[in-house]
């Protein structure tokens, strides 16, 4: 695939269905867009209502207040800052908001949109909230008006671009500005960041040629780096944070197990109680843009998402990691991208590479940083999907070293730190691989 074709694929209006081959059309079981919306909305509502299992309505309300005023830079676990119920309520609420915006703008419920919605839900457990995402969304909206294009053409940069939510929260509540001044500055900076994201994302995809699934994460990393450099130039800086909770494994092993099993059951229902089509899904490398909903159908995609959720949860439990907000957010993101490029065959080599890296480097395999590297490092899944599992293992190994060193440049303002790291690893590694293999991408 050429650079120009990759850029075209990312820049095109992903609200429109892709054209499939005749063979793929015959194997895909059709599901109406309304039905897809109802299913994803149902999960969002279920996550929101599940908050009541853990906390009372009053506790959730107080926790939501704490979430809104938290600076929210990496790593800020809303389980710890507020409480579990508030974090789940925030997650479900933001998913519902995203679904509502997409529906109003007539965006098809395809793989990229499902990935965006689940990613928002995941990061709503540790960094995104209703206050800090709105300026980003508005900035992208302004960009669409300037370009005289429909907002739905830029819905993915808008949704994924909410990774810069901490930029809004930190300026509002993390520095020493008077409250009103801080909020005005934060909204201005957030809107500006959202405004520049679509054009930057379209250009930066050339850098990694679609082998970093979190392209907006790389874009937000560069954007956050620029803003952070300006802040530091004026004497505004902050220390890194690590607010994480512990002791949640018994409850969330069951919670996530039931949740992701239900994905498989729902997928089987829409796929006529068969796994037919799953083997074909595993043949795709996952390089941007790979929409499994269009290629394999909604049912098989839901099955794939459920399987990825169970595998990711099992990995965390097996290495004695903590199922806290950031880790569950990482699992949600993998599940979301189970509709948009990830499957068992291309993520497992990344897990192996990360695990091997922890055996030799200074980070414990079950530390929050290492687990986040493993979960979000699956952004490099297309490398193993395209070039084979040994290269996937190598990508995971390199990613572990890289991701632990790039967060300082954006000061935790970019929640998708692994997408930022993944862009560099993909650009570095793919150039070498293709040179050795003498392949033309």
Short mmCIF file of C-alpha atoms in Angstrom, two decimals:
data_model
loop_
_atom_site.label_atom_id
_atom_site.label_comp_id
_atom_site.label_asym_id
_atom_site.label_seq_id
_atom_site.Cartn_x
_atom_site.Cartn_y
_atom_site.Cartn_z
CA UNK A 1 0.00 0.00 0.00
CA UNK A 2 1.44 3.37 -0.97
CA UNK A 3 1.68 6.41 1.30
CA UNK A 4 -0.92 8.22 -0.74
CA UNK A 5 -3.38 5.35 -0.50
CA UNK A 6 -2.96 5.15 3.27
CA UNK A 7 -3.58 8.88 3.63
CA UNK A 8 -6.59 8.66 1.35
CA UNK A 9 -8.03 5.81 3.40
CA UNK A 10 -7.71 7.75 6.62
CA UNK A 11 -8.95 11.04 5.23
CA UNK A 12 -12.00 9.66 3.46
CA UNK A 13 -15.42 9.95 5.04
CA UNK A 14 -15.55 6.92 7.29
CA UNK A 15 -19.26 7.46 7.81
CA UNK A 16 -19.77 5.90 4.40
CA UNK A 17 -19.67 2.12 4.01
CA UNK A 18 -16.71 0.64 2.14
CA UNK A 19 -17.07 -1.37 -1.01
CA UNK A 20 -16.41 -5.06 -0.41
CA UNK A 21 -15.50 -7.90 -2.72
CA UNK A 22 -18.29 -10.17 -3.96
CA UNK A 23 -17.01 -13.00 -1.74
CA UNK A 24 -17.13 -10.77 1.34
CA UNK A 25 -20.61 -9.48 0.51
CA UNK A 26 -21.91 -13.03 0.35
CA UNK A 27 -20.47 -14.03 3.75
CA UNK A 28 -21.48 -10.91 5.71
CA UNK A 29 -24.82 -11.22 7.47
CA UNK A 30 -26.51 -7.82 7.24
CA UNK A 31 -27.53 -5.95 10.38
CA UNK A 32 -29.29 -2.61 10.14
CA UNK A 33 -27.52 0.51 11.31
CA UNK A 34 -30.36 1.22 13.74
CA UNK A 35 -29.82 -2.16 15.36
CA UNK A 36 -26.08 -1.56 15.70
CA UNK A 37 -26.77 1.76 17.38
CA UNK A 38 -29.23 0.17 19.80
CA UNK A 39 -26.73 -2.55 20.75
CA UNK A 40 -23.86 -0.15 21.42
CA UNK A 41 -26.20 2.26 23.22
CA UNK A 42 -27.44 -0.65 25.32
CA UNK A 43 -23.90 -1.39 26.48
CA UNK A 44 -23.32 2.28 27.30
CA UNK A 45 -26.47 2.41 29.40
CA UNK A 46 -25.57 -0.87 31.11
CA UNK A 47 -22.14 0.49 32.07
CA UNK A 48 -23.72 3.69 33.39
CA UNK A 49 -26.33 1.80 35.45
CA UNK A 50 -23.74 -0.65 36.77
CA UNK A 51 -22.32 2.28 38.72
CA UNK A 52 -25.16 1.76 41.20
CA UNK A 53 -23.73 -1.65 42.08
CA UNK A 54 -20.70 0.01 43.64
CA UNK A 55 -21.94 3.32 45.06
CA UNK A 56 -25.09 5.19 46.04
CA UNK A 57 -26.47 7.99 43.82
CA UNK A 58 -25.22 10.61 46.29
CA UNK A 59 -21.73 9.10 46.34
CA UNK A 60 -21.73 9.03 42.55
CA UNK A 61 -22.77 12.69 42.40
CA UNK A 62 -20.01 13.74 44.79
CA UNK A 63 -17.55 11.64 42.84
CA UNK A 64 -18.57 13.23 39.54
CA UNK A 65 -17.84 16.64 41.05
CA UNK A 66 -14.35 15.42 42.00
CA UNK A 67 -13.83 14.04 38.48
CA UNK A 68 -14.82 17.30 36.79
CA UNK A 69 -12.33 19.40 38.77
CA UNK A 70 -9.44 16.91 38.65
CA UNK A 71 -6.45 18.02 36.49
CA UNK A 72 -6.70 14.52 34.93
CA UNK A 73 -3.17 14.29 33.53
CA UNK A 74 -1.64 10.85 33.10
CA UNK A 75 -2.12 8.75 35.17
CA UNK A 76 -5.27 9.79 37.05
CA UNK A 77 -7.43 6.85 38.05
CA UNK A 78 -10.96 8.07 38.66
CA UNK A 79 -11.54 4.97 40.82
CA UNK A 80 -9.00 6.50 43.21
CA UNK A 81 -9.76 10.21 42.73
CA UNK A 82 -13.52 9.72 43.11
CA UNK A 83 -14.99 6.24 43.43
CA UNK A 84 -15.76 3.23 41.24
CA UNK A 85 -19.41 4.12 40.73
CA UNK A 86 -18.63 7.65 39.60
CA UNK A 87 -15.99 6.42 37.15
CA UNK A 88 -18.41 3.92 35.61
CA UNK A 89 -21.15 6.54 35.47
CA UNK A 90 -18.73 8.91 33.74
CA UNK A 91 -17.78 6.16 31.28
CA UNK A 92 -21.33 5.31 30.36
CA UNK A 93 -22.32 8.98 30.17
CA UNK A 94 -19.51 9.89 27.76
CA UNK A 95 -20.29 6.88 25.57
CA UNK A 96 -23.93 7.98 25.40
CA UNK A 97 -22.87 11.54 24.49
CA UNK A 98 -20.60 10.21 21.72
CA UNK A 99 -23.34 7.94 20.39
CA UNK A 100 -25.79 10.85 20.40
CA UNK A 101 -23.39 13.12 18.49
CA UNK A 102 -22.67 10.40 15.93
CA UNK A 103 -26.34 9.60 15.47
CA UNK A 104 -27.32 13.25 15.06
CA UNK A 105 -24.63 13.64 12.40
CA UNK A 106 -25.78 10.49 10.57
CA UNK A 107 -22.54 8.56 10.98
CA UNK A 108 -22.77 4.86 10.17
CA UNK A 109 -22.08 2.55 13.10
CA UNK A 110 -18.99 0.97 11.53
CA UNK A 111 -15.75 -0.37 12.98
CA UNK A 112 -13.91 2.94 13.39
CA UNK A 113 -16.87 4.54 15.17
CA UNK A 114 -17.27 1.55 17.50
CA UNK A 115 -13.56 1.78 18.32
CA UNK A 116 -13.90 5.50 19.04
CA UNK A 117 -16.90 5.05 21.33
CA UNK A 118 -15.33 2.21 23.35
CA UNK A 119 -12.07 4.17 23.59
CA UNK A 120 -13.92 7.19 24.97
CA UNK A 121 -15.64 4.90 27.47
CA UNK A 122 -12.32 3.39 28.52
CA UNK A 123 -10.53 6.69 29.00
CA UNK A 124 -13.51 8.08 30.88
CA UNK A 125 -12.20 5.89 33.69
CA UNK A 126 -8.95 7.85 33.85
CA UNK A 127 -8.77 11.22 32.21
CA UNK A 128 -11.80 12.18 30.16
CA UNK A 129 -14.93 13.83 31.49
CA UNK A 130 -17.84 15.83 30.19
CA UNK A 131 -16.08 19.14 30.85
CA UNK A 132 -12.68 18.51 29.30
CA UNK A 133 -13.81 16.82 26.07
CA UNK A 134 -16.26 19.53 24.95
CA UNK A 135 -13.71 22.17 23.83
CA UNK A 136 -11.91 19.52 21.72
CA UNK A 137 -15.15 18.47 20.05
CA UNK A 138 -16.05 22.12 19.45
CA UNK A 139 -12.64 22.85 17.94
CA UNK A 140 -13.07 20.08 15.38
CA UNK A 141 -16.58 21.38 14.67
CA UNK A 142 -15.15 24.84 13.94
CA UNK A 143 -12.62 23.22 11.59
CA UNK A 144 -15.44 21.54 9.68
CA UNK A 145 -17.22 24.89 9.32
CA UNK A 146 -14.06 26.58 8.01
CA UNK A 147 -13.59 23.71 5.56
CA UNK A 148 -17.29 23.92 4.61
CA UNK A 149 -17.61 20.19 5.22
CA UNK A 150 -20.08 18.17 7.24
CA UNK A 151 -19.02 17.45 10.82
CA UNK A 152 -19.45 13.71 10.25
CA UNK A 153 -16.40 13.73 7.98
CA UNK A 154 -14.28 14.65 11.01
CA UNK A 155 -16.11 12.71 13.70
CA UNK A 156 -13.19 10.31 14.26
CA UNK A 157 -10.56 13.02 14.81
CA UNK A 158 -13.09 14.70 17.10
CA UNK A 159 -13.76 11.60 19.21
CA UNK A 160 -10.21 10.28 19.34
CA UNK A 161 -8.90 13.82 19.77
CA UNK A 162 -10.52 13.98 23.21
CA UNK A 163 -7.20 12.40 24.27
CA UNK A 164 -6.19 16.02 24.87
CA UNK A 165 -8.83 16.44 27.56
CA UNK A 166 -6.15 16.85 30.28
CA UNK A 167 -4.96 19.97 28.48
CA UNK A 168 -8.30 21.54 29.35
CA UNK A 169 -8.45 20.19 32.90
CA UNK A 170 -4.85 20.99 33.81
CA UNK A 171 -5.07 24.60 32.65
CA UNK A 172 -8.43 25.00 34.39
CA UNK A 173 -7.59 23.43 37.74
CA UNK A 174 -3.93 22.41 37.82
CA UNK A 175 -2.14 25.74 37.53
CA UNK A 176 -2.45 28.82 39.70
CA UNK A 177 -4.81 30.79 37.47
CA UNK A 178 -7.88 32.37 39.02
CA UNK A 179 -10.77 30.00 38.31
CA UNK A 180 -12.56 32.07 35.64
CA UNK A 181 -9.31 32.97 33.90
CA UNK A 182 -8.17 29.36 33.98
CA UNK A 183 -11.42 28.10 32.50
CA UNK A 184 -11.37 30.72 29.72
CA UNK A 185 -7.76 29.91 28.85
CA UNK A 186 -8.45 26.17 28.97
CA UNK A 187 -11.47 26.37 26.69
CA UNK A 188 -9.49 28.52 24.26
CA UNK A 189 -6.52 26.14 24.20
CA UNK A 190 -8.78 23.09 23.95
CA UNK A 191 -10.72 24.58 21.06
CA UNK A 192 -7.49 25.49 19.29
CA UNK A 193 -6.13 21.97 19.80
CA UNK A 194 -9.30 20.46 18.37
CA UNK A 195 -9.17 22.83 15.41
CA UNK A 196 -5.71 21.70 14.29
CA UNK A 197 -6.16 17.96 14.87
CA UNK A 198 -7.89 16.88 11.62
CA UNK A 199 -5.32 18.35 9.28
CA UNK A 200 -2.39 17.14 11.40
CA UNK A 201 -3.78 13.60 11.65
CA UNK A 202 -4.12 13.33 7.89
CA UNK A 203 -0.46 14.25 7.43
CA UNK A 204 1.06 12.28 10.31
CA UNK A 205 -0.32 8.96 9.07
CA UNK A 206 2.41 9.07 6.42
CA UNK A 207 4.96 8.87 9.21
CA UNK A 208 3.99 5.37 10.29
CA UNK A 209 2.15 4.29 7.11
CA UNK A 210 -0.91 3.02 8.97
CA UNK A 211 1.00 0.55 11.18
CA UNK A 212 0.14 2.52 14.33
CA UNK A 213 -3.60 2.10 14.88
CA UNK A 214 -3.70 5.04 17.30
CA UNK A 215 -2.84 7.62 14.65
CA UNK A 216 -4.73 10.33 16.53
CA UNK A 217 -2.74 9.36 19.61
CA UNK A 218 0.46 10.18 17.76
CA UNK A 219 -1.10 13.42 16.52
CA UNK A 220 -2.25 14.36 20.02
CA UNK A 221 1.22 13.57 21.36
CA UNK A 222 2.80 16.06 18.96
CA UNK A 223 0.08 18.63 19.70
CA UNK A 224 0.44 18.16 23.46
CA UNK A 225 4.20 18.46 23.13
CA UNK A 226 3.84 21.84 21.39
CA UNK A 227 1.41 23.18 23.99
CA UNK A 228 3.55 21.88 26.84
CA UNK A 229 6.64 23.53 25.37
CA UNK A 230 4.80 26.86 25.25
CA UNK A 231 3.56 26.46 28.84
CA UNK A 232 7.07 25.67 30.06
CA UNK A 233 8.43 28.67 28.20
CA UNK A 234 6.15 30.85 30.34
CA UNK A 235 7.09 29.07 33.55
CA UNK A 236 4.13 26.71 33.82
CA UNK A 237 5.04 23.09 34.45
CA UNK A 238 3.82 20.26 36.64
CA UNK A 239 5.02 17.01 38.14
CA UNK A 240 3.89 13.68 36.79
CA UNK A 241 1.22 11.88 38.79
CA UNK A 242 0.29 8.26 39.43
CA UNK A 243 -3.10 7.95 41.11
CA UNK A 244 -4.14 4.30 40.89
CA UNK A 245 -6.45 2.16 42.95
CA UNK A 246 -6.02 -1.44 44.02
CA UNK A 247 -8.02 -4.32 45.41
CA UNK A 248 -10.64 -4.38 42.66
CA UNK A 249 -9.76 -7.70 41.05
CA UNK A 250 -12.43 -9.97 42.57
CA UNK A 251 -15.29 -7.69 41.55
CA UNK A 252 -13.94 -6.66 38.15
CA UNK A 253 -12.77 -10.12 37.10
CA UNK A 254 -16.42 -11.13 37.32
CA UNK A 255 -17.71 -7.82 35.90
CA UNK A 256 -15.46 -7.89 32.84
CA UNK A 257 -15.88 -11.62 32.35
CA UNK A 258 -19.66 -11.26 32.16
CA UNK A 259 -19.45 -8.13 30.01
CA UNK A 260 -17.18 -9.60 27.36
CA UNK A 261 -18.93 -12.96 27.36
CA UNK A 262 -22.11 -11.06 26.53
CA UNK A 263 -20.31 -9.54 23.53
CA UNK A 264 -19.66 -13.05 22.24
CA UNK A 265 -23.25 -14.14 22.86
CA UNK A 266 -24.64 -11.04 21.11
CA UNK A 267 -22.24 -11.63 18.23
CA UNK A 268 -23.31 -15.25 17.91
CA UNK A 269 -26.95 -14.15 17.83
CA UNK A 270 -26.33 -11.77 14.93
CA UNK A 271 -24.13 -14.36 13.20
CA UNK A 272 -26.87 -17.03 13.42
CA UNK A 273 -25.14 -18.85 16.28
CA UNK A 274 -22.05 -19.66 14.25
CA UNK A 275 -18.40 -18.65 14.29
CA UNK A 276 -18.36 -18.67 10.49
CA UNK A 277 -16.29 -15.74 9.25
CA UNK A 278 -14.00 -15.51 12.28
CA UNK A 279 -11.20 -17.45 10.58
CA UNK A 280 -11.36 -15.03 7.66
CA UNK A 281 -11.19 -12.03 10.01
CA UNK A 282 -7.91 -13.37 11.40
CA UNK A 283 -6.31 -13.19 7.95
CA UNK A 284 -6.41 -9.38 7.91
CA UNK A 285 -3.22 -7.57 8.93
CA UNK A 286 -5.19 -4.74 10.57
CA UNK A 287 -3.26 -1.90 8.94
CA UNK A 288 -5.23 1.36 8.74
CA UNK A 289 -8.01 1.35 7.66
CA UNK A 290 -9.44 -2.13 8.43
CA UNK A 291 -13.15 -1.97 9.25
CA UNK A 292 -14.17 -5.41 10.49
CA UNK A 293 -17.86 -4.48 10.65
CA UNK A 294 -17.88 -3.91 6.90
CA UNK A 295 -15.49 -6.72 6.05
CA UNK A 296 -16.77 -9.50 8.30
CA UNK A 297 -20.11 -8.28 9.62
CA UNK A 298 -21.40 -6.96 12.92
CA UNK A 299 -21.87 -10.40 14.49
CA UNK A 300 -18.33 -11.66 13.90
CA UNK A 301 -16.96 -8.29 14.96
CA UNK A 302 -18.78 -8.48 18.29
CA UNK A 303 -17.41 -12.00 18.79
CA UNK A 304 -13.90 -10.74 18.07
CA UNK A 305 -14.35 -7.86 20.50
CA UNK A 306 -15.54 -10.19 23.25
CA UNK A 307 -12.67 -12.61 22.76
CA UNK A 308 -10.13 -9.77 22.88
CA UNK A 309 -11.70 -8.49 26.09
CA UNK A 310 -11.45 -11.87 27.78
CA UNK A 311 -7.85 -12.41 26.63
CA UNK A 312 -6.77 -8.94 27.76
CA UNK A 313 -8.40 -9.34 31.16
CA UNK A 314 -6.83 -12.78 31.54
CA UNK A 315 -3.37 -11.36 30.76
CA UNK A 316 -3.70 -8.77 33.54
CA UNK A 317 -4.93 -11.35 36.03
CA UNK A 318 -2.27 -13.92 35.10
CA UNK A 319 0.60 -11.49 35.77
CA UNK A 320 -1.04 -10.40 39.07
CA UNK A 321 -1.85 -6.92 37.81
CA UNK A 322 -4.47 -4.61 39.29
CA UNK A 323 -7.78 -4.09 37.49
CA UNK A 324 -7.97 -0.36 38.16
CA UNK A 325 -9.35 2.48 36.03
CA UNK A 326 -6.41 2.89 33.62
CA UNK A 327 -6.02 -0.87 33.11
CA UNK A 328 -9.72 -1.40 32.47
CA UNK A 329 -9.58 1.61 30.14
CA UNK A 330 -6.83 -0.18 28.23
CA UNK A 331 -8.94 -3.32 28.01
CA UNK A 332 -11.94 -1.32 26.75
CA UNK A 333 -9.73 0.23 24.08
CA UNK A 334 -8.52 -3.16 22.87
CA UNK A 335 -12.14 -4.30 22.72
CA UNK A 336 -13.10 -1.21 20.72
CA UNK A 337 -10.32 -1.78 18.22
CA UNK A 338 -11.53 -5.34 17.87
CA UNK A 339 -13.84 -3.66 15.35
CA UNK A 340 -11.01 -1.73 13.74
CA UNK A 341 -7.86 -3.75 13.15
CA UNK A 342 -7.10 -5.92 16.18
CA UNK A 343 -7.64 -9.65 16.63
CA UNK A 344 -6.03 -12.43 18.63
CA UNK A 345 -3.50 -13.31 15.95
CA UNK A 346 -1.99 -9.83 15.69
CA UNK A 347 -2.10 -8.70 19.34
CA UNK A 348 -0.65 -11.77 21.08
CA UNK A 349 2.88 -11.22 19.67
CA UNK A 350 2.78 -7.68 21.12
CA UNK A 351 1.87 -9.09 24.55
CA UNK A 352 4.76 -11.56 24.27
CA UNK A 353 7.19 -8.78 23.30
CA UNK A 354 6.12 -6.60 26.23
CA UNK A 355 6.35 -9.53 28.63
CA UNK A 356 9.84 -10.45 27.43
CA UNK A 357 10.92 -6.81 27.77
CA UNK A 358 9.88 -6.76 31.43
CA UNK A 359 12.05 -9.81 32.10
CA UNK A 360 15.16 -7.85 31.15
CA UNK A 361 14.41 -4.21 31.92
CA UNK A 362 13.73 -2.26 35.10
CA UNK A 363 9.91 -2.42 35.08
CA UNK A 364 7.88 -5.12 36.81
CA UNK A 365 5.53 -7.01 34.52
CA UNK A 366 2.55 -6.29 36.78
CA UNK A 367 3.25 -2.58 37.32
CA UNK A 368 0.65 -0.15 36.01
CA UNK A 369 3.12 1.29 33.47
CA UNK A 370 4.08 -2.12 32.09
CA UNK A 371 0.47 -3.24 31.87
CA UNK A 372 -0.55 -0.04 30.12
CA UNK A 373 2.34 -0.62 27.72
CA UNK A 374 1.11 -4.14 27.02
CA UNK A 375 -2.54 -3.24 26.55
CA UNK A 376 -2.14 -0.03 24.57
CA UNK A 377 0.99 -1.34 22.84
CA UNK A 378 -1.36 -3.43 20.72
CA UNK A 379 -1.63 -0.27 18.63
CA UNK A 380 1.29 -1.96 16.79
CA UNK A 381 -0.77 -5.07 15.98
CA UNK A 382 -0.63 -4.41 12.20
CA UNK A 383 3.14 -5.01 12.28
CA UNK A 384 2.68 -8.61 13.41
CA UNK A 385 -0.38 -8.93 11.17
CA UNK A 386 1.52 -7.85 8.09
CA UNK A 387 5.06 -9.11 8.67
CA UNK A 388 4.57 -12.04 11.04
CA UNK A 389 4.70 -12.78 14.75
CA UNK A 390 8.48 -12.40 15.25
CA UNK A 391 8.26 -8.77 14.14
CA UNK A 392 5.27 -8.31 16.43
CA UNK A 393 7.33 -9.56 19.37
CA UNK A 394 10.13 -7.18 18.41
CA UNK A 395 7.66 -4.29 18.11
CA UNK A 396 6.32 -5.00 21.60
CA UNK A 397 9.82 -5.21 23.03
CA UNK A 398 10.85 -1.85 21.52
CA UNK A 399 7.55 -0.23 22.45
CA UNK A 400 8.07 -1.03 26.12
CA UNK A 401 11.30 0.95 26.17
CA UNK A 402 9.95 3.82 24.10
CA UNK A 403 6.64 4.40 25.88
CA UNK A 404 8.31 4.80 29.26
CA UNK A 405 10.34 7.74 27.96
CA UNK A 406 8.07 9.86 25.77
CA UNK A 407 5.42 10.96 28.25
CA UNK A 408 7.56 13.76 29.67
CA UNK A 409 7.58 15.71 26.41
CA UNK A 410 3.82 16.29 26.52
CA UNK A 411 3.59 16.39 30.30
CA UNK A 412 0.78 13.84 30.44
CA UNK A 413 -1.47 16.16 28.43
CA UNK A 414 -2.01 13.40 25.83
CA UNK A 415 -3.88 10.44 27.26
CA UNK A 416 -2.87 8.29 24.27
CA UNK A 417 0.80 8.17 25.25
CA UNK A 418 1.12 4.69 23.75
CA UNK A 419 -0.22 5.97 20.44
CA UNK A 420 2.47 8.64 20.51
CA UNK A 421 5.15 6.05 21.25
CA UNK A 422 3.67 3.60 18.76
CA UNK A 423 4.04 6.11 15.95
CA UNK A 424 7.80 6.32 16.50
CA UNK A 425 8.22 2.55 16.90
CA UNK A 426 6.19 1.82 13.76
CA UNK A 427 8.05 4.40 11.67
CA UNK A 428 11.43 3.10 12.87
CA UNK A 429 10.69 -0.61 12.60
CA UNK A 430 8.63 -0.69 9.40
CA UNK A 431 11.29 1.26 7.51
CA UNK A 432 13.90 -1.32 8.49
CA UNK A 433 11.65 -4.32 7.83
CA UNK A 434 10.56 -3.15 4.40
CA UNK A 435 14.11 -2.31 3.45
CA UNK A 436 15.28 -5.80 4.39
CA UNK A 437 12.32 -7.45 2.76
CA UNK A 438 12.49 -5.12 -0.24
CA UNK A 439 8.72 -4.71 -0.04
CA UNK A 440 6.75 -1.75 -1.37
CA UNK A 441 4.00 -0.78 1.04
#
